[in-house]
Tab-separated table of C-alpha atoms in Angstrom:
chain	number	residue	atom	x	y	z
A	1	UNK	CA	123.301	-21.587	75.468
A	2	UNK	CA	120.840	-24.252	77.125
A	3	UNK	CA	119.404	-26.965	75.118
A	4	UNK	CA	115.673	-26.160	74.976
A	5	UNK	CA	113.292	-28.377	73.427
A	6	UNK	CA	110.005	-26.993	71.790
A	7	UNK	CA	107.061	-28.109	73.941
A	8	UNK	CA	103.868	-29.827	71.904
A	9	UNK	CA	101.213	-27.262	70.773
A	10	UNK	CA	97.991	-28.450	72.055
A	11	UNK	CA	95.659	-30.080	69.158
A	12	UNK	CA	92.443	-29.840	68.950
A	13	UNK	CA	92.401	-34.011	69.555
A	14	UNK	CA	93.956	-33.109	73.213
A	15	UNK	CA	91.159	-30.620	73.723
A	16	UNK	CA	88.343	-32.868	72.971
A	17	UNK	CA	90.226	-35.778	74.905
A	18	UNK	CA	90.609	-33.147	78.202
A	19	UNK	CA	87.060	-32.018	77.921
A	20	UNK	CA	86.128	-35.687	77.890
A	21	UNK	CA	87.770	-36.343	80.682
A	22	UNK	CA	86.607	-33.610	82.773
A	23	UNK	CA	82.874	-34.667	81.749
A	24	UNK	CA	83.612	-38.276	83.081
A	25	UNK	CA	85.317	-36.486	86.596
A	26	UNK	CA	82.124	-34.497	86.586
A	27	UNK	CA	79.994	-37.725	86.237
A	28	UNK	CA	82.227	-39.178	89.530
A	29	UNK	CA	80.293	-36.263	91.460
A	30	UNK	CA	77.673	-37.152	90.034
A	31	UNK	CA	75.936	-39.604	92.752
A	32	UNK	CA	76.341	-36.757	94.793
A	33	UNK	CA	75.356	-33.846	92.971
A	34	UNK	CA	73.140	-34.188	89.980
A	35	UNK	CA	73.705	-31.278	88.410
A	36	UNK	CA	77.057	-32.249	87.516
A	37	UNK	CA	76.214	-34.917	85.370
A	38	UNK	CA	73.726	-32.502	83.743
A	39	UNK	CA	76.491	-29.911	82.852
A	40	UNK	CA	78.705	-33.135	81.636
A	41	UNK	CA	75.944	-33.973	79.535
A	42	UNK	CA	75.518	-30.998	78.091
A	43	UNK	CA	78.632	-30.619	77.214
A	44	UNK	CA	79.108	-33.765	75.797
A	45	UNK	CA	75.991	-33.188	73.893
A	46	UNK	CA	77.396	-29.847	72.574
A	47	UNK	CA	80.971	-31.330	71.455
A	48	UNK	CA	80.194	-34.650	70.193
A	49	UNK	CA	79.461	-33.278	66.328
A	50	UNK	CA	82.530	-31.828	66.450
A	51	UNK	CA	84.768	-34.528	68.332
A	52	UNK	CA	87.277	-37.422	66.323
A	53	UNK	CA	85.148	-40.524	66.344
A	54	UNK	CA	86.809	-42.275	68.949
A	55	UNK	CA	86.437	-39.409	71.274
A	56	UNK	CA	82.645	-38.586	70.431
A	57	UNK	CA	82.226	-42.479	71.512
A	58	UNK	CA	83.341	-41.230	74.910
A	59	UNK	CA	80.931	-38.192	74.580
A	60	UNK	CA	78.067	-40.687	73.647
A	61	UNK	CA	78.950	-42.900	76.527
A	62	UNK	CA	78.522	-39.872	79.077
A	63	UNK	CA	75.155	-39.252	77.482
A	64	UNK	CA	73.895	-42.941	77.316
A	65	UNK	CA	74.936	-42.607	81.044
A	66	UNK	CA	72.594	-40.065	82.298
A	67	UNK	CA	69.376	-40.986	80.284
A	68	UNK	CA	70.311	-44.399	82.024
A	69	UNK	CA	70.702	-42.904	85.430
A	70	UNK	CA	67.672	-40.397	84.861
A	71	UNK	CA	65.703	-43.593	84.481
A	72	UNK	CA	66.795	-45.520	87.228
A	73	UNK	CA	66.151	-42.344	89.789
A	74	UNK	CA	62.834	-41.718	88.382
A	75	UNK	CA	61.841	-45.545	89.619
A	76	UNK	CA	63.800	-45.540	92.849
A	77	UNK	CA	62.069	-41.832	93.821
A	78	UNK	CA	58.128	-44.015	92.782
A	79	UNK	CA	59.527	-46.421	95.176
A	80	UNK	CA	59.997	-44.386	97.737
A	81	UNK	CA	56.925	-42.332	96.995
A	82	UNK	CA	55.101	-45.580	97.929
A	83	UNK	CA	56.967	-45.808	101.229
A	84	UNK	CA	56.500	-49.490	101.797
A	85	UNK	CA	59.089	-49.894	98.942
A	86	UNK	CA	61.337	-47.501	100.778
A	87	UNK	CA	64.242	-50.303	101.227
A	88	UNK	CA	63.880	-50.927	97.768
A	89	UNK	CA	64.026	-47.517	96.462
A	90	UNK	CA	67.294	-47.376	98.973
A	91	UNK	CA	68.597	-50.119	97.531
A	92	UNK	CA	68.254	-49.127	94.231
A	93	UNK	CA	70.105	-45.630	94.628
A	94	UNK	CA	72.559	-47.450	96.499
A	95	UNK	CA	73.289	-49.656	93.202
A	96	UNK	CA	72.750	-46.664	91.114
A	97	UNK	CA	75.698	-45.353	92.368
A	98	UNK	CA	77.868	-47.742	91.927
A	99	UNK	CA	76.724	-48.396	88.760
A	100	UNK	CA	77.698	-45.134	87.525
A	101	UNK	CA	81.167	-45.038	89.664
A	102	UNK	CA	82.249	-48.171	88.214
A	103	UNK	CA	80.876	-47.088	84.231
A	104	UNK	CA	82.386	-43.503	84.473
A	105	UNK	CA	86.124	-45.243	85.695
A	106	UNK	CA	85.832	-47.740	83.016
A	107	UNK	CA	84.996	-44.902	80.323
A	108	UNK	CA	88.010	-43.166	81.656
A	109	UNK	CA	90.289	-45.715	81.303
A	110	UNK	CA	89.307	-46.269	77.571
A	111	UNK	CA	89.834	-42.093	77.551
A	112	UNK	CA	92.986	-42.088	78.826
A	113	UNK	CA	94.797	-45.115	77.366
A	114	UNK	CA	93.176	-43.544	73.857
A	115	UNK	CA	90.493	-46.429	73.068
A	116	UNK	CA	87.140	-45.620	71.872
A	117	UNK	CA	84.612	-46.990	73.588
A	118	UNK	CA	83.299	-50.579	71.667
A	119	UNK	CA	79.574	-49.499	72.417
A	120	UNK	CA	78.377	-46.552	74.018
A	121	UNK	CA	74.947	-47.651	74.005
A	122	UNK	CA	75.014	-50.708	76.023
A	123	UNK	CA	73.740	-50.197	79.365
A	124	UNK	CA	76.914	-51.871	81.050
A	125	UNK	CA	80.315	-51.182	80.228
């Protein structure tokens, strides 16, 4: 007879950690389709009552992320509304993405090595 070992049961922690993660993978799209970030947010939004407190940290994180991001597009699309700050409202997207590239990889880490996030409010990482 083989020597089986039981495999682990999936916890609730390990759902709320998964469904993190996909929200941060969603907000990697995210500079490239908007509506991603939306549907991470909202799920974030949805499971952060519910989440261990070092997991809804994550979940607060991905929300801080898009009000921040919201904001920043709504001033790059006056810019280029105005046309002569055209560069500027380039410029500005162009940082915008990175900004959220770099914050949704450091959030991830955290995620997956099992921190919590020190503060999800901040507007850096």
């Amino acid at each position: 007879m083989k020597n089986v070992t039981p495999q682990p049961t999936a916890t609730e922690n390990s759902d709320d950690r998964l469904i993190a993660g996909i929200g941060y993978v969603l907000f990697l799209v995210g500079p490239t389709n908007l509506v991603t970030m939306i549907i991470a947010a909202v799920i974030a939004y949805m499971r952060r009552d519910k989440a261990p407190e070092w997991i809804a940290t994550h979940y607060e994180f991905q929300l801080r992320t898009l009000i921040y991001a919201a904001a920043l597009l709504v001033v790059s699309i006056i810019c280029a509304v105005t046309v002569i700050l055209l560069p500027v409202a380039i410029l500005i997207w162009a940082l915008w993405s990175i900004w959220v590239i770099v914050r949704v990889i450091v959030g991830l880490i955290r995620l997956v090595d099992g921190r919590p996030n020190p503060d999800p409010t901040t507007f850096w990482v």
